[in-house]
Coordinates of C-alpha atoms in Angstrom, one line a residue:
X1 CA 5.6 27.2 -4.1
X2 CA 2.1 26.5 -5.2
X3 CA -0.9 27.5 -3.1
X4 CA -1.7 24.2 -1.4
X5 CA 2.1 23.6 -0.6
X6 CA 2.2 27.3 0.8
X7 CA -0.8 26.6 3.0
X8 CA 0.7 23.3 4.2
X9 CA 3.8 25.4 5.3
X10 CA 1.6 28.0 6.9
X11 CA -0.3 25.3 8.9
X12 CA 3.1 23.8 10.0
X13 CA 4.2 27.3 11.1
X14 CA 1.0 27.8 13.1
X15 CA 1.5 24.4 14.8
X16 CA 5.1 25.5 15.6
X17 CA 3.7 28.7 17.2
X18 CA 1.3 26.5 19.3
X19 CA 4.3 24.3 20.5
X20 CA 6.2 27.5 21.3
X21 CA 3.3 28.8 23.4
X22 CA 2.9 25.5 25.2
X23 CA -0.5 24.8 23.7
X24 CA 0.8 21.7 21.7
X25 CA 3.4 19.3 22.9
X26 CA 6.5 19.0 20.9
X27 CA 7.3 16.1 18.8
X28 CA 3.7 15.1 17.9
X29 CA 3.7 13.3 14.5
X30 CA 2.1 15.6 11.8
X31 CA 2.4 13.3 8.9
X32 CA -1.4 12.9 8.6
X33 CA -2.2 16.5 8.5
X34 CA -3.9 17.6 5.2
X35 CA -4.9 20.6 3.4
X36 CA -7.8 20.4 0.9
X37 CA -10.8 21.9 -0.6
X38 CA -13.8 21.3 1.7
X39 CA -16.5 18.9 0.3
X40 CA -19.1 21.6 0.5
X41 CA -17.6 24.8 -1.4
X42 CA -19.8 27.1 0.7
X43 CA -17.7 26.2 3.8
X44 CA -14.6 28.0 2.3
X45 CA -11.7 27.4 0.0
X46 CA -9.4 25.2 2.1
X47 CA -9.8 22.9 5.1
X48 CA -7.4 21.1 7.2
X49 CA -7.9 18.3 9.6
X50 CA -4.8 19.1 11.8
X51 CA -6.8 19.5 15.1
X52 CA -8.7 16.2 14.5
X53 CA -5.4 14.2 14.0
X54 CA -3.3 15.8 16.5
X55 CA -5.7 16.3 19.4
X56 CA -5.5 12.7 20.6
X57 CA -1.8 12.1 20.6
X58 CA -1.4 15.6 22.1
X59 CA -3.9 14.8 24.9
X60 CA -6.2 17.5 24.2
X61 CA -9.7 18.2 23.0
X62 CA -9.9 18.7 19.1
X63 CA -12.3 21.6 19.2
X64 CA -10.2 23.5 21.7
X65 CA -7.0 22.8 19.6
X66 CA -8.8 23.9 16.4
X67 CA -10.0 27.3 18.0
X68 CA -6.2 28.0 18.9
X69 CA -5.0 26.9 15.5
X70 CA -7.5 29.0 13.8
X71 CA -6.5 32.0 15.8
X72 CA -3.0 31.6 14.3
X73 CA -4.3 31.1 10.8
X74 CA -6.4 34.2 11.0
X75 CA -3.2 36.3 11.3
X76 CA -2.3 35.5 7.6
X77 CA -2.7 38.1 5.1
X78 CA -4.0 35.6 2.5
X79 CA -6.8 34.5 4.7
X80 CA -10.1 36.4 4.7
X81 CA -12.0 34.2 7.3
X82 CA -11.4 31.1 9.4
X83 CA -14.1 29.0 11.0
X84 CA -14.2 25.8 13.1
X85 CA -16.7 23.2 12.0
X86 CA -18.2 20.1 13.8
X87 CA -15.8 18.5 16.2
X88 CA -12.6 20.3 14.9
X89 CA -12.4 20.9 11.1
X90 CA -10.8 24.2 10.3
X91 CA -12.3 25.9 7.1
X92 CA -10.4 28.9 5.6
X93 CA -11.8 31.5 3.0
X94 CA -9.0 33.1 1.3
X95 CA -8.9 36.7 -0.3
X96 CA -9.6 37.2 -3.9
X97 CA -6.0 38.8 -4.2
X98 CA -4.7 35.3 -3.2
X99 CA -6.5 33.5 -6.0
X100 CA -5.4 36.1 -8.5
X101 CA -1.8 35.7 -7.4
X102 CA -2.3 32.0 -8.0
X103 CA -3.5 32.5 -11.5
X104 CA -0.2 34.7 -11.9
X105 CA 1.8 31.9 -10.5
X106 CA 0.3 29.5 -13.1
X107 CA 1.2 31.7 -15.9
X108 CA 4.7 32.3 -14.6
X109 CA 5.5 28.6 -14.0
X110 CA 4.0 27.6 -17.4
X111 CA 4.7 23.9 -18.1
X112 CA 6.4 23.4 -14.7
X113 CA 3.2 24.4 -12.7
X114 CA 2.1 21.2 -10.8
X115 CA 5.6 19.6 -10.9
X116 CA 6.4 18.0 -7.4
X117 CA 9.5 17.1 -5.6
X118 CA 7.9 14.3 -3.6
X119 CA 9.8 11.6 -5.5
X120 CA 13.1 13.3 -5.4
X121 CA 16.0 10.8 -4.7
X122 CA 13.8 7.8 -5.6
X123 CA 14.2 5.5 -8.5
X124 CA 11.0 3.6 -9.6
X125 CA 11.1 0.8 -12.1
X126 CA 7.8 0.6 -14.0
X127 CA 7.4 -2.6 -15.8
X128 CA 4.4 -2.6 -18.4
X129 CA 3.2 -4.3 -21.4
X130 CA 5.7 -7.3 -21.4
X131 CA 3.6 -9.2 -23.8
X132 CA 4.7 -12.5 -25.1
X133 CA 6.9 -11.7 -28.2
X134 CA 4.5 -14.0 -30.4
X135 CA 2.8 -11.3 -32.5
X136 CA 1.8 -7.8 -32.9
X137 CA 0.3 -5.8 -30.1
X138 CA -3.6 -6.2 -29.7
X139 CA -6.1 -4.3 -27.8
X140 CA -5.9 -6.6 -24.8
X141 CA -2.2 -5.1 -24.4
X142 CA -3.3 -1.5 -25.2
X143 CA -4.8 -0.5 -21.9
X144 CA -2.0 -1.7 -19.7
X145 CA 0.5 -0.1 -22.0
X146 CA -1.2 3.3 -21.8
X147 CA -1.7 3.1 -18.1
X148 CA 1.9 2.0 -17.5
X149 CA 3.3 4.9 -19.6
X150 CA 1.1 7.5 -18.2
X151 CA 2.0 6.3 -14.6
X152 CA 5.7 6.5 -15.5
X153 CA 5.2 10.2 -16.8
X154 CA 3.2 11.1 -13.7
X155 CA 5.9 9.8 -11.4
X156 CA 8.5 11.6 -13.3
X157 CA 6.3 14.9 -13.1
X158 CA 6.2 14.3 -9.4
X159 CA 10.0 14.3 -9.2
X160 CA 10.9 10.5 -9.4
X161 CA 13.6 9.0 -11.5
X162 CA 11.8 6.5 -13.7
X163 CA 12.9 3.4 -15.6
X164 CA 10.4 2.0 -18.0
X165 CA 11.0 -1.7 -18.6
X166 CA 9.5 -4.5 -20.7
X167 CA 10.1 -8.1 -19.8
X168 CA 10.5 -10.3 -22.8
X169 CA 9.0 -13.7 -22.1
X170 CA 11.2 -15.6 -24.6
X171 CA 12.1 -18.6 -22.7
X172 CA 8.8 -20.5 -22.5
X173 CA 6.9 -23.0 -24.6
X174 CA 5.1 -20.1 -26.6
X175 CA 8.2 -19.1 -28.2
X176 CA 8.9 -22.6 -29.4
X177 CA 5.4 -22.6 -30.8
X178 CA 6.3 -19.3 -32.5
X179 CA 9.3 -20.9 -34.2
X180 CA 7.3 -23.8 -35.3
X181 CA 4.8 -21.3 -36.9
X182 CA 7.6 -19.5 -38.5
X183 CA 9.1 -22.7 -39.8
X184 CA 5.6 -23.2 -41.5
X185 CA 5.6 -19.9 -43.2
X186 CA 9.2 -20.6 -44.2
X187 CA 8.1 -23.6 -46.2
X188 CA 5.3 -21.6 -47.6
X189 CA 7.8 -19.0 -48.7
X190 CA 9.7 -21.7 -50.5
X191 CA 6.6 -22.6 -52.6
X192 CA 5.1 -25.2 -50.4
X193 CA 1.3 -25.3 -50.1
X194 CA 0.9 -25.4 -46.3
X195 CA -2.9 -25.4 -46.4
X196 CA -4.8 -24.6 -43.2
X197 CA -2.7 -23.6 -40.2
X198 CA -2.5 -26.5 -37.8
X199 CA -4.4 -26.2 -34.3
X200 CA -1.9 -24.9 -31.9
X201 CA 0.3 -22.7 -34.2
X202 CA -0.1 -19.0 -34.6
X203 CA -2.3 -18.4 -37.9
X204 CA -1.7 -14.7 -38.3
X205 CA -0.5 -13.4 -41.7
X206 CA 2.0 -11.3 -39.7
X207 CA 4.5 -14.4 -39.7
X208 CA 4.6 -14.3 -43.5
X209 CA 7.4 -11.8 -43.8
X210 CA 9.3 -13.7 -41.0
X211 CA 9.1 -16.8 -43.4
X212 CA 10.2 -14.9 -46.2
X213 CA 13.2 -13.5 -44.5
X214 CA 14.2 -17.0 -43.1
X215 CA 13.9 -18.4 -46.7
X216 CA 16.0 -15.7 -48.1
X217 CA 18.5 -16.3 -45.3
X218 CA 18.7 -20.2 -45.3
X219 CA 17.1 -21.3 -48.7
X220 CA 15.7 -24.8 -48.5
X221 CA 18.3 -25.9 -46.0
X222 CA 15.8 -26.6 -43.1
X223 CA 12.8 -27.6 -45.0
X224 CA 13.1 -31.4 -44.2
X225 CA 15.5 -31.0 -41.3
X226 CA 14.6 -32.4 -37.8
X227 CA 13.4 -29.7 -35.4
X228 CA 16.5 -30.0 -33.4
X229 CA 18.5 -28.5 -36.2
X230 CA 16.4 -25.3 -36.7
X231 CA 14.3 -24.7 -33.6
X232 CA 16.7 -22.5 -31.7
X233 CA 17.7 -20.6 -34.9
X234 CA 14.1 -19.9 -35.9
X235 CA 13.1 -19.0 -32.3
X236 CA 15.7 -16.5 -32.1
X237 CA 15.0 -15.0 -35.6
X238 CA 11.2 -15.0 -35.0
X239 CA 11.5 -13.4 -31.6
X240 CA 13.8 -10.5 -32.9
X241 CA 11.3 -9.8 -35.6
X242 CA 8.3 -9.8 -33.2
X243 CA 10.0 -7.3 -31.0
X244 CA 10.7 -4.9 -34.1
X245 CA 6.9 -5.3 -34.7
X246 CA 6.1 -4.8 -31.0
X247 CA 8.3 -1.6 -30.7
X248 CA 6.7 -0.2 -33.9
X249 CA 3.2 -0.9 -32.5
X250 CA 4.1 0.8 -29.2
X251 CA 5.7 3.7 -31.0
X252 CA 2.2 4.4 -32.6
X253 CA 1.0 5.1 -29.1
X254 CA 4.0 7.2 -28.3
X255 CA 5.5 4.5 -26.0
X256 CA 9.2 3.8 -25.8
X257 CA 10.9 1.7 -23.1
X258 CA 14.2 2.3 -21.5
X259 CA 15.0 -1.4 -21.1
X260 CA 13.8 -4.7 -22.9
X261 CA 15.0 -7.5 -20.4
X262 CA 15.1 -11.1 -22.0
X263 CA 13.9 -13.9 -19.7
X264 CA 16.1 -16.3 -21.9
X265 CA 19.2 -14.1 -21.1
X266 CA 18.3 -14.0 -17.5
X267 CA 18.1 -17.7 -17.4
X268 CA 21.4 -18.1 -19.3
X269 CA 23.2 -15.8 -17.0
X270 CA 22.1 -18.1 -14.0
X271 CA 20.1 -15.4 -12.4
X272 CA 17.3 -17.8 -11.1
X273 CA 20.1 -20.1 -9.6
X274 CA 21.7 -17.1 -7.9
X275 CA 18.3 -16.2 -6.4
X276 CA 17.6 -19.6 -5.2
X277 CA 21.1 -19.8 -3.6
X278 CA 20.5 -16.4 -1.8
X279 CA 17.1 -17.7 -0.5
X280 CA 18.5 -20.9 0.6
X281 CA 21.2 -19.2 2.6
X282 CA 18.4 -17.5 4.4
X283 CA 16.3 -20.7 4.9
X284 CA 13.6 -19.2 2.6
X285 CA 13.8 -22.1 0.1
X286 CA 13.6 -25.7 1.1
X287 CA 13.0 -29.2 -0.6
X288 CA 9.6 -30.3 0.1
X289 CA 6.5 -32.0 -1.3
X290 CA 3.4 -30.0 -2.3
X291 CA 0.0 -31.1 -1.0
X292 CA -2.2 -32.9 -3.5
X293 CA -4.5 -30.6 -5.5
X294 CA -7.8 -29.9 -3.6
X295 CA -10.8 -31.8 -4.9
X296 CA -10.5 -34.9 -7.2
X297 CA -6.8 -35.8 -7.5
X298 CA -5.7 -36.4 -11.0
X299 CA -4.6 -40.0 -11.8
X300 CA -1.2 -38.9 -13.0
X301 CA -0.5 -36.9 -9.9
X302 CA 2.2 -38.1 -7.7
X303 CA 4.2 -36.5 -4.8
X304 CA 7.4 -35.0 -6.0
X305 CA 10.0 -33.4 -4.0
X306 CA 10.6 -29.7 -5.4
X307 CA 12.6 -26.7 -4.2
X308 CA 9.8 -24.5 -2.5
X309 CA 9.8 -20.9 -1.5
X310 CA 8.4 -20.2 1.9
X311 CA 5.9 -17.8 0.5
X312 CA 3.5 -18.4 3.5
X313 CA 6.0 -16.4 5.7
X314 CA 5.2 -13.4 3.6
X315 CA 1.4 -13.6 3.3
X316 CA 0.9 -16.1 0.5
X317 CA -1.5 -18.8 0.8
X318 CA 1.0 -21.7 0.2
X319 CA 4.7 -22.2 -0.4
X320 CA 5.6 -22.2 -4.1
X321 CA 7.7 -24.4 -6.2
X322 CA 10.5 -22.5 -8.1
X323 CA 11.5 -25.7 -10.2
X324 CA 9.5 -28.3 -12.0
X325 CA 10.1 -32.0 -11.6
X326 CA 12.3 -32.0 -14.7
X327 CA 14.6 -29.4 -13.1
X328 CA 13.5 -26.6 -15.3
X329 CA 12.5 -23.2 -13.7
X330 CA 8.9 -22.6 -13.2
X331 CA 7.5 -19.3 -14.4
X332 CA 7.4 -18.0 -10.9
X333 CA 11.1 -19.2 -10.3
X334 CA 12.3 -17.2 -13.2
X335 CA 9.9 -14.2 -12.3
X336 CA 11.4 -14.2 -8.8
X337 CA 14.9 -13.9 -10.1
X338 CA 13.8 -11.1 -12.6
X339 CA 12.4 -9.1 -9.8
X340 CA 15.5 -9.7 -7.7
X341 CA 17.5 -8.2 -10.7
X342 CA 15.2 -5.2 -11.0
X343 CA 15.3 -4.5 -7.0
X344 CA 19.3 -4.2 -7.4
X345 CA 18.9 -0.8 -9.3
X346 CA 15.5 0.7 -8.0
X347 CA 14.0 1.8 -4.9
X348 CA 10.5 1.1 -5.8
X349 CA 9.0 -1.5 -8.3
X350 CA 5.6 -1.3 -10.1
X351 CA 4.3 -3.9 -12.3
X352 CA 1.3 -3.4 -14.7
X353 CA -0.5 -6.7 -15.2
X354 CA -3.6 -7.9 -16.9
X355 CA -6.5 -8.8 -14.5
X356 CA -6.2 -12.4 -15.6
X357 CA -2.8 -12.7 -13.5
X358 CA -4.5 -11.7 -10.3
X359 CA -4.0 -15.2 -8.9
X360 CA -0.3 -14.8 -9.0
X361 CA 0.1 -11.4 -7.2
X362 CA 0.5 -12.7 -3.6
X363 CA 3.4 -15.0 -4.5
X364 CA 5.5 -12.4 -6.4
X365 CA 4.7 -9.8 -3.7
X366 CA 6.0 -12.3 -1.2
X367 CA 9.1 -12.9 -3.2
X368 CA 9.9 -9.3 -3.5
X369 CA 9.4 -9.0 0.3
X370 CA 11.7 -11.9 1.0
X371 CA 14.4 -10.7 -1.5
X372 CA 14.7 -7.2 -0.5
X373 CA 13.8 -7.6 3.3
X374 CA 10.8 -5.5 2.8
X375 CA 13.0 -2.4 1.9
X376 CA 11.8 -2.1 -1.8
X377 CA 8.2 -0.8 -2.1
X378 CA 6.4 -3.2 -4.6
X379 CA 3.1 -2.6 -6.3
X380 CA 1.2 -4.5 -8.8
X381 CA -1.5 -2.6 -10.6
X382 CA -4.1 -4.9 -12.3
X383 CA -5.7 -3.7 -15.5
X384 CA -9.0 -5.1 -16.8
X385 CA -9.6 -6.1 -20.5
X386 CA -11.2 -3.6 -23.0
X387 CA -14.3 -4.7 -25.0
X388 CA -14.3 -3.3 -28.5
X389 CA -17.6 -2.1 -29.9
X390 CA -18.7 -0.3 -33.0
X391 CA -22.0 1.4 -32.3
X392 CA -22.7 -1.0 -29.6
X393 CA -21.9 -4.2 -31.5
X394 CA -18.7 -6.2 -31.0
X395 CA -15.9 -5.6 -33.3
X396 CA -14.9 -8.4 -35.8
X397 CA -11.5 -9.9 -35.4
X398 CA -8.4 -9.0 -37.5
X399 CA -7.7 -11.2 -40.4
X400 CA -4.0 -10.0 -40.3
X401 CA -3.6 -11.0 -36.8
X402 CA -5.4 -14.2 -37.0
X403 CA -7.7 -14.0 -33.8
X404 CA -7.5 -10.5 -32.3
X405 CA -7.9 -6.8 -33.2
X406 CA -4.5 -5.1 -33.6
X407 CA -3.5 -2.0 -31.8
X408 CA -2.2 -0.7 -34.9
X409 CA -5.6 -0.9 -36.7
X410 CA -7.3 0.9 -33.8
X411 CA -4.7 3.6 -33.6
X412 CA -4.7 4.2 -37.4
X413 CA -8.6 4.7 -37.4
X414 CA -9.2 6.9 -34.3
X415 CA -5.8 8.3 -33.6
X416 CA -3.1 8.0 -30.8
X417 CA -4.5 10.6 -28.6
X418 CA -8.1 9.3 -28.6
X419 CA -6.8 5.9 -27.7
X420 CA -4.6 7.2 -24.9
X421 CA -7.1 9.3 -23.3
X422 CA -10.0 6.9 -23.6
X423 CA -7.8 4.2 -21.8
X424 CA -7.4 6.7 -18.8
X425 CA -11.1 7.6 -18.5
X426 CA -11.8 4.9 -16.0
X427 CA -9.9 3.2 -13.1
X428 CA -7.5 0.6 -14.4
X429 CA -9.3 -2.2 -12.6
X430 CA -12.7 -1.3 -13.9
X431 CA -14.1 -2.9 -17.0
X432 CA -14.1 -0.7 -20.1
X433 CA -15.9 -0.6 -23.4
X434 CA -14.2 1.2 -26.4
X435 CA -16.7 2.1 -28.9
X436 CA -15.3 3.4 -32.1
X437 CA -18.4 5.6 -32.6
X438 CA -18.4 7.1 -29.0
X439 CA -14.7 7.9 -28.6
X440 CA -14.8 10.4 -31.7
X441 CA -18.3 11.8 -30.9
X442 CA -18.4 15.5 -30.4
X443 CA -20.4 15.5 -27.1
X444 CA -20.1 16.5 -23.4
X445 CA -20.4 12.7 -22.8
X446 CA -17.0 12.1 -24.5
X447 CA -14.2 13.3 -22.2
X448 CA -11.6 13.1 -25.0
X449 CA -13.6 15.6 -27.1
X450 CA -14.7 17.7 -24.1
X451 CA -11.3 18.4 -22.6
X452 CA -9.8 19.1 -26.0
X453 CA -12.6 21.3 -27.0
X454 CA -11.8 23.5 -24.0
X455 CA -8.2 23.9 -25.2
X456 CA -9.3 24.5 -28.7
X457 CA -11.7 27.2 -27.5
X458 CA -8.9 28.9 -25.6
X459 CA -6.5 28.8 -28.6
X460 CA -9.2 30.1 -31.0
X461 CA -9.9 33.0 -28.5
X462 CA -6.3 34.0 -28.6
X463 CA -6.3 34.0 -32.3
X464 CA -9.5 36.0 -32.5
X465 CA -8.1 38.5 -30.0
X466 CA -4.9 38.9 -32.2
X467 CA -7.1 39.3 -35.2
X468 CA -9.0 42.2 -33.3
X469 CA -5.7 43.8 -32.7
X470 CA -5.8 43.3 -29.0
X471 CA -2.5 43.1 -27.4
X472 CA -2.1 42.2 -23.6
X473 CA 1.6 42.5 -22.4
X474 CA 0.1 42.4 -19.0
X475 CA -3.4 42.3 -17.3
X476 CA -5.3 43.8 -14.4
X477 CA -6.3 40.5 -12.7
X478 CA -8.3 42.7 -10.1
X479 CA -11.0 42.9 -12.8
X480 CA -11.8 39.1 -12.6
X481 CA -14.8 38.5 -10.5
X482 CA -15.9 35.8 -8.0
X483 CA -17.2 33.4 -10.7
X484 CA -14.1 33.8 -12.8
X485 CA -11.9 33.2 -9.9
X486 CA -13.8 30.1 -9.1
X487 CA -12.3 28.5 -12.1
X488 CA -8.8 29.6 -10.7
X489 CA -9.6 27.7 -7.6
X490 CA -10.1 24.6 -9.5
X491 CA -7.0 25.2 -11.6
X492 CA -4.9 25.7 -8.5
X493 CA -5.8 22.1 -7.4
X494 CA -3.7 20.7 -10.2
X495 CA -0.5 20.3 -8.1
X496 CA -2.2 18.4 -5.3
X497 CA -4.0 16.2 -7.9
X498 CA -0.6 15.3 -9.4
X499 CA 0.8 14.3 -5.8
X500 CA -2.2 12.4 -4.8
X501 CA -2.3 10.5 -8.2
X502 CA 1.4 9.8 -8.0
X503 CA 1.2 8.6 -4.4
X504 CA -1.9 6.3 -5.3
X505 CA -0.3 5.2 -8.5
X506 CA -3.5 6.3 -10.4
X507 CA -2.9 8.3 -13.6
X508 CA -6.7 8.2 -14.4
X509 CA -7.1 10.7 -11.6
X510 CA -5.5 13.4 -14.1
X511 CA -8.1 12.6 -16.8
X512 CA -11.0 13.0 -14.2
X513 CA -9.5 16.3 -13.0
X514 CA -9.2 17.7 -16.6
X515 CA -12.7 16.8 -17.3
X516 CA -13.8 18.9 -14.1
X517 CA -11.8 21.7 -15.3
X518 CA -13.0 21.7 -18.8
X519 CA -16.4 21.6 -17.5
X520 CA -15.9 24.7 -15.2
X521 CA -14.4 26.4 -18.2
X522 CA -17.2 25.5 -20.6
X523 CA -19.8 26.8 -18.1
X524 CA -18.0 30.1 -17.6
X525 CA -17.8 30.5 -21.4
X526 CA -21.4 29.5 -22.1
X527 CA -22.6 32.4 -19.9
X528 CA -21.7 34.7 -22.8
X529 CA -24.3 33.1 -24.9
X530 CA -27.0 34.7 -22.8
X531 CA -25.2 37.7 -21.5
X532 CA -22.8 39.5 -24.0
X533 CA -21.0 41.1 -20.9
X534 CA -19.8 37.6 -19.8
X535 CA -17.9 37.0 -23.1
X536 CA -14.2 36.5 -22.9
X537 CA -13.6 38.8 -26.0
X538 CA -15.1 42.4 -25.6
X539 CA -13.3 44.5 -28.1
X540 CA -14.6 47.7 -26.5
X541 CA -13.4 46.7 -23.1
X542 CA -9.7 45.9 -23.6
X543 CA -8.7 46.0 -20.1
X544 CA -11.4 43.3 -19.1
X545 CA -10.7 41.4 -22.2
X546 CA -7.0 41.2 -21.3
X547 CA -7.8 40.0 -17.8
X548 CA -10.1 37.2 -19.1
X549 CA -7.4 36.2 -21.8
X550 CA -5.0 35.8 -18.9
X551 CA -7.5 33.6 -17.1
X552 CA -8.2 31.5 -20.5
X553 CA -4.4 31.3 -21.0
X554 CA -3.9 29.8 -17.2
X555 CA -6.6 27.3 -17.8
X556 CA -5.0 26.4 -21.1
X557 CA -1.7 25.9 -19.5
X558 CA -3.2 23.4 -16.9
X559 CA -4.9 21.5 -19.5
X560 CA -1.7 21.2 -21.6
X561 CA 0.2 20.1 -18.5
X562 CA -2.3 17.5 -17.6
X563 CA -2.6 16.2 -21.1
X564 CA 1.1 16.2 -21.4
X565 CA 1.4 13.7 -18.3
X566 CA -1.3 11.5 -20.2
X567 CA 0.9 11.4 -23.4
X568 CA -1.9 13.5 -25.2
X569 CA -1.4 16.4 -27.4
X570 CA -3.4 19.5 -26.7
X571 CA -5.1 20.4 -30.0
X572 CA -5.2 24.0 -31.3
X573 CA -8.6 23.5 -33.1
X574 CA -11.2 20.9 -33.6
X575 CA -11.5 19.4 -37.0

């Protein structure tokens, strides 16, 4: 049990003692009791709000309750001092031996330090990327892909069973456009001069191999044939080829999904009709007429009776049509059925969407609430676009893609790990600039470099110790002083950072934490520049060197664990 979890248990036991003594009523809800570092480090090592949140339901004074709780906590051998601050916050200062023991716990647990069981027994479906299968991945997809994948890893690390899913939008007009674009390239492959790509078709050169394959497979059979004869065949072939390309692009980022769910197959299996029937049986779909559009009414608008989902009963602004006037499913109607399908095999659903889809969040949240009776927790995480720059100037578009910069081009230039780490250096819903010059810059201002530099320094330190013949089968951690233990205190926060990030569905918190940990390690390291006695490697003081090597090894382990969640490799040396 890691330190913060252990002290949560200590506080729980102390509260049990107060219940036994009659100082606290039995049955008071403790869910909101927290243990965390105080905002001001001079106040101690740990703080709890227990007295503040329990006093009112217990019908007592928070300060008085805090004093009684503090008296119980003072009995703990790991606690050096306890104080009550303000109206009832409790601050604890722990013994140095406690922090040395936690460093040993980090070393003993290794790659498992920070793992949590908070998600045990819970299956979470994380759907991310889900780009239209009409071309290669571009940088507009990249951020959502990384955020979704890192979130999935974070949830797994916190004990959840995770299903990574990609929803293939292969039933809309965009795939018909793809088929027509492929037919054009098919004719080109057979020797026809197709000239400029017509407006409305996909212009990228990435469709040339698709056309070549179709030409090899069918010869000139469909050159002059009516669209009705080749559209379905070309659509199927083009989508299949695009998915191969998409999977290859995602693999460059180390991303692999467990499921690729087809919208076309969903509709062919009658899932939207099943969802409609389920909702109608519960009077959650009715036939009605939508209100006219606000503002000036279009000339071609006319009231049409449509099947409408009672979205307003679940917090949406208006009821939503699930079918169009021609009887085909609206995108929402198909999406509703898709989420119904996902909820059959998961306790929680998370969708990672681009910020341009913000307007549709309310309706799908309403749908999931209706379809699951509110029993399935559902989150939509919106991800802002990324602006690509090169030394401050906008990056030119890719000729191969036609009108965007491909993910593959970016990964090949700066590397998978740089891309992944950078995508997690800001909150997902905040705007981001990705400057090719900045993300490879060797400076403190570049988190990608700064965190990896800490790990590389630690790896180099251990290589130099081996070269100097220093062998440390064990270490006297009692030789570590207050400043060195200060870094251990930050390292010991990793498990609570993992849990809070998982609960908030915010993997960027891991990146932020690793930067702070790296900064603390670099600051300790740099003390040796002015004071040789503060260096980690002191060949004439082997006992102290071994203690510091153990400290560095523990910090390096935390960095590796955090980077592992982010899907980033910890480097052994900076090149």
